[in-house]
């Protein structure tokens, strides 16, 4: 059953706290799709998710020009950025295991172009947006269309109310 959760990331510390919690709960073969306009904090949040997976945030950088960065941790992470990819056909030229981690976690920024290739895949949508009139605050919405990330969603419910 599909499920959604909205959280307020009212500070960088809160962003790190929630991202860490998400990373600690992600299971093997988790696929997270990160949606949001430029500068909404997707990469910052991904650094926190990776930290929860045992990866030092200083190692996590945007793969805009490399397409995929791979980080070893509790679970290995493929950090994918599809900002520069215009058509799904470009992804078909790659081996699927080059951009979808077959054993660890896959975190994809700008995933719209890949959606046709992910039909039927169980993924967690992570939507980030600027909060109105508060430059440092972000609104985070998690959506689990297939209902397969229940443990993750339950863990993060505790962050629904500001501390």
mmCIF file of C-alpha atoms in Angstrom:
data_model
loop_
_atom_site.group_PDB
_atom_site.id
_atom_site.type_symbol
_atom_site.label_atom_id
_atom_site.label_comp_id
_atom_site.label_asym_id
_atom_site.label_seq_id
_atom_site.Cartn_x
_atom_site.Cartn_y
_atom_site.Cartn_z
ATOM 1 C CA UNK A 1 0.000 0.000 0.000
ATOM 2 C CA UNK A 2 1.394 3.392 -1.014
ATOM 3 C CA UNK A 3 2.454 5.688 1.785
ATOM 4 C CA UNK A 4 3.758 9.254 2.059
ATOM 5 C CA UNK A 5 5.430 11.233 4.816
ATOM 6 C CA UNK A 6 6.197 14.955 4.996
ATOM 7 C CA UNK A 7 9.027 16.316 7.119
ATOM 8 C CA UNK A 8 10.352 19.776 7.871
ATOM 9 C CA UNK A 9 14.106 20.111 7.502
ATOM 10 C CA UNK A 10 14.395 23.379 9.415
ATOM 11 C CA UNK A 11 18.201 23.399 9.693
ATOM 12 C CA UNK A 12 21.319 21.780 8.312
ATOM 13 C CA UNK A 13 21.587 19.798 11.568
ATOM 14 C CA UNK A 14 18.031 18.490 11.097
ATOM 15 C CA UNK A 15 18.802 17.589 7.471
ATOM 16 C CA UNK A 16 21.812 15.596 8.623
ATOM 17 C CA UNK A 17 19.835 13.913 11.417
ATOM 18 C CA UNK A 18 16.984 12.803 9.131
ATOM 19 C CA UNK A 19 19.335 11.773 6.316
ATOM 20 C CA UNK A 20 21.401 9.683 8.739
ATOM 21 C CA UNK A 21 18.253 7.964 10.008
ATOM 22 C CA UNK A 22 17.193 7.180 6.449
ATOM 23 C CA UNK A 23 20.626 5.751 5.614
ATOM 24 C CA UNK A 24 20.653 3.554 8.723
ATOM 25 C CA UNK A 25 17.320 1.970 7.727
ATOM 26 C CA UNK A 26 17.864 1.416 3.995
ATOM 27 C CA UNK A 27 17.908 -2.276 3.107
ATOM 28 C CA UNK A 28 20.138 -3.956 0.512
ATOM 29 C CA UNK A 29 19.006 -3.193 -3.056
ATOM 30 C CA UNK A 30 17.194 -0.024 -1.934
ATOM 31 C CA UNK A 31 16.517 2.397 -4.766
ATOM 32 C CA UNK A 32 15.881 6.040 -3.843
ATOM 33 C CA UNK A 33 14.908 8.652 -6.419
ATOM 34 C CA UNK A 34 15.641 12.278 -5.494
ATOM 35 C CA UNK A 35 13.401 14.943 -7.017
ATOM 36 C CA UNK A 36 13.731 18.706 -6.590
ATOM 37 C CA UNK A 37 14.806 21.866 -8.320
ATOM 38 C CA UNK A 38 18.412 23.057 -8.356
ATOM 39 C CA UNK A 39 19.758 23.996 -4.922
ATOM 40 C CA UNK A 40 17.020 22.302 -2.910
ATOM 41 C CA UNK A 41 19.606 20.277 -1.013
ATOM 42 C CA UNK A 42 19.473 16.898 -2.751
ATOM 43 C CA UNK A 43 23.227 16.323 -2.628
ATOM 44 C CA UNK A 44 23.452 17.648 0.942
ATOM 45 C CA UNK A 45 20.734 15.226 2.004
ATOM 46 C CA UNK A 46 22.433 12.373 0.107
ATOM 47 C CA UNK A 47 25.657 13.098 2.027
ATOM 48 C CA UNK A 48 23.690 12.583 5.251
ATOM 49 C CA UNK A 49 22.076 9.382 3.919
ATOM 50 C CA UNK A 50 25.526 8.073 3.016
ATOM 51 C CA UNK A 51 26.817 8.978 6.477
ATOM 52 C CA UNK A 52 24.043 6.782 7.915
ATOM 53 C CA UNK A 53 25.411 4.006 5.686
ATOM 54 C CA UNK A 54 28.895 4.411 7.161
ATOM 55 C CA UNK A 55 30.387 6.656 4.469
ATOM 56 C CA UNK A 56 32.272 9.824 5.431
ATOM 57 C CA UNK A 57 30.349 12.821 4.003
ATOM 58 C CA UNK A 58 33.576 14.364 2.693
ATOM 59 C CA UNK A 59 33.780 11.512 0.162
ATOM 60 C CA UNK A 60 30.293 12.191 -1.204
ATOM 61 C CA UNK A 61 30.330 14.606 -4.128
ATOM 62 C CA UNK A 62 27.865 15.232 -6.915
ATOM 63 C CA UNK A 63 28.466 12.891 -9.857
ATOM 64 C CA UNK A 64 27.095 15.416 -12.373
ATOM 65 C CA UNK A 65 30.007 14.883 -14.742
ATOM 66 C CA UNK A 66 30.918 11.288 -13.909
ATOM 67 C CA UNK A 67 27.288 10.042 -13.893
ATOM 68 C CA UNK A 68 27.948 7.552 -11.053
ATOM 69 C CA UNK A 69 30.083 7.674 -7.920
ATOM 70 C CA UNK A 70 30.528 4.477 -5.918
ATOM 71 C CA UNK A 71 31.106 4.610 -2.183
ATOM 72 C CA UNK A 72 31.947 1.623 0.059
ATOM 73 C CA UNK A 73 30.103 1.509 3.382
ATOM 74 C CA UNK A 74 27.813 -0.745 5.433
ATOM 75 C CA UNK A 75 26.164 -1.226 2.053
ATOM 76 C CA UNK A 76 27.925 0.012 -1.053
ATOM 77 C CA UNK A 77 26.250 3.051 -2.603
ATOM 78 C CA UNK A 78 25.837 4.050 -6.227
ATOM 79 C CA UNK A 79 25.245 7.817 -6.266
ATOM 80 C CA UNK A 80 23.828 8.636 -9.698
ATOM 81 C CA UNK A 81 23.165 12.080 -11.191
ATOM 82 C CA UNK A 82 21.128 12.113 -14.411
ATOM 83 C CA UNK A 83 20.951 15.916 -14.779
ATOM 84 C CA UNK A 84 22.917 15.852 -18.049
ATOM 85 C CA UNK A 85 21.122 12.813 -19.521
ATOM 86 C CA UNK A 86 18.338 13.879 -21.863
ATOM 87 C CA UNK A 87 16.948 10.530 -23.042
ATOM 88 C CA UNK A 88 16.503 7.115 -21.463
ATOM 89 C CA UNK A 89 18.231 5.627 -24.517
ATOM 90 C CA UNK A 90 21.545 6.946 -23.194
ATOM 91 C CA UNK A 91 21.095 4.736 -20.118
ATOM 92 C CA UNK A 92 20.345 1.730 -22.328
ATOM 93 C CA UNK A 93 23.878 2.037 -23.695
ATOM 94 C CA UNK A 94 25.171 1.223 -20.209
ATOM 95 C CA UNK A 95 25.066 -2.103 -18.447
ATOM 96 C CA UNK A 96 22.315 -1.858 -15.816
ATOM 97 C CA UNK A 97 24.852 -2.809 -13.121
ATOM 98 C CA UNK A 98 26.807 0.350 -14.068
ATOM 99 C CA UNK A 99 24.091 2.614 -12.645
ATOM 100 C CA UNK A 100 21.830 0.398 -10.484
ATOM 101 C CA UNK A 101 23.630 -1.243 -7.572
ATOM 102 C CA UNK A 102 22.700 -4.940 -7.703
ATOM 103 C CA UNK A 103 23.549 -5.531 -4.030
ATOM 104 C CA UNK A 104 23.804 -2.237 -2.164
ATOM 105 C CA UNK A 105 21.925 1.058 -2.329
ATOM 106 C CA UNK A 106 21.245 3.264 -5.363
ATOM 107 C CA UNK A 107 20.572 6.988 -4.888
ATOM 108 C CA UNK A 108 19.531 8.780 -8.103
ATOM 109 C CA UNK A 109 19.337 12.561 -8.487
ATOM 110 C CA UNK A 110 17.272 13.912 -11.396
ATOM 111 C CA UNK A 111 15.646 10.496 -12.061
ATOM 112 C CA UNK A 112 12.835 11.501 -14.450
ATOM 113 C CA UNK A 113 14.690 10.297 -17.543
ATOM 114 C CA UNK A 114 15.204 6.872 -15.919
ATOM 115 C CA UNK A 115 11.577 6.326 -14.860
ATOM 116 C CA UNK A 116 10.621 4.387 -18.036
ATOM 117 C CA UNK A 117 13.481 1.963 -17.287
ATOM 118 C CA UNK A 118 12.398 1.516 -13.668
ATOM 119 C CA UNK A 119 8.845 0.397 -14.370
ATOM 120 C CA UNK A 120 7.870 -2.161 -11.753
ATOM 121 C CA UNK A 121 10.922 -1.456 -9.569
ATOM 122 C CA UNK A 122 10.248 -0.839 -5.878
ATOM 123 C CA UNK A 123 11.684 2.606 -5.172
ATOM 124 C CA UNK A 124 11.381 5.308 -2.564
ATOM 125 C CA UNK A 125 10.721 8.807 -3.882
ATOM 126 C CA UNK A 126 12.436 11.643 -2.028
ATOM 127 C CA UNK A 127 11.036 15.061 -2.952
ATOM 128 C CA UNK A 128 12.828 18.178 -1.738
ATOM 129 C CA UNK A 129 11.623 21.759 -2.025
ATOM 130 C CA UNK A 130 12.458 25.192 -0.663
ATOM 131 C CA UNK A 131 10.164 26.267 2.154
ATOM 132 C CA UNK A 132 8.394 29.547 1.421
ATOM 133 C CA UNK A 133 10.114 32.645 2.863
ATOM 134 C CA UNK A 134 12.765 30.644 4.774
ATOM 135 C CA UNK A 135 15.958 30.205 2.728
ATOM 136 C CA UNK A 136 17.640 27.639 5.000
ATOM 137 C CA UNK A 137 14.558 25.446 5.481
ATOM 138 C CA UNK A 138 13.578 22.577 3.181
ATOM 139 C CA UNK A 139 10.429 20.556 2.877
ATOM 140 C CA UNK A 140 10.968 16.830 2.454
ATOM 141 C CA UNK A 141 8.309 14.454 1.203
ATOM 142 C CA UNK A 142 8.929 10.720 1.085
ATOM 143 C CA UNK A 143 6.641 8.617 -1.065
ATOM 144 C CA UNK A 144 6.679 4.823 -1.107
ATOM 145 C CA UNK A 145 4.428 3.950 -4.100
ATOM 146 C CA UNK A 146 4.727 0.167 -3.691
ATOM 147 C CA UNK A 147 4.566 0.150 0.107
ATOM 148 C CA UNK A 148 7.840 -1.782 0.375
ATOM 149 C CA UNK A 149 9.778 0.697 2.527
ATOM 150 C CA UNK A 150 7.549 0.425 5.599
ATOM 151 C CA UNK A 151 10.450 0.080 8.043
ATOM 152 C CA UNK A 152 12.069 3.208 6.650
ATOM 153 C CA UNK A 153 8.829 5.161 6.804
ATOM 154 C CA UNK A 154 8.087 4.048 10.388
ATOM 155 C CA UNK A 155 11.589 5.059 11.484
ATOM 156 C CA UNK A 156 11.233 8.511 9.966
ATOM 157 C CA UNK A 157 7.748 9.179 11.379
ATOM 158 C CA UNK A 158 9.487 10.207 14.597
ATOM 159 C CA UNK A 159 10.915 13.190 12.728
ATOM 160 C CA UNK A 160 7.532 14.450 11.541
ATOM 161 C CA UNK A 161 7.247 16.854 14.483
ATOM 162 C CA UNK A 162 9.955 19.475 15.037
ATOM 163 C CA UNK A 163 12.308 18.702 17.908
#
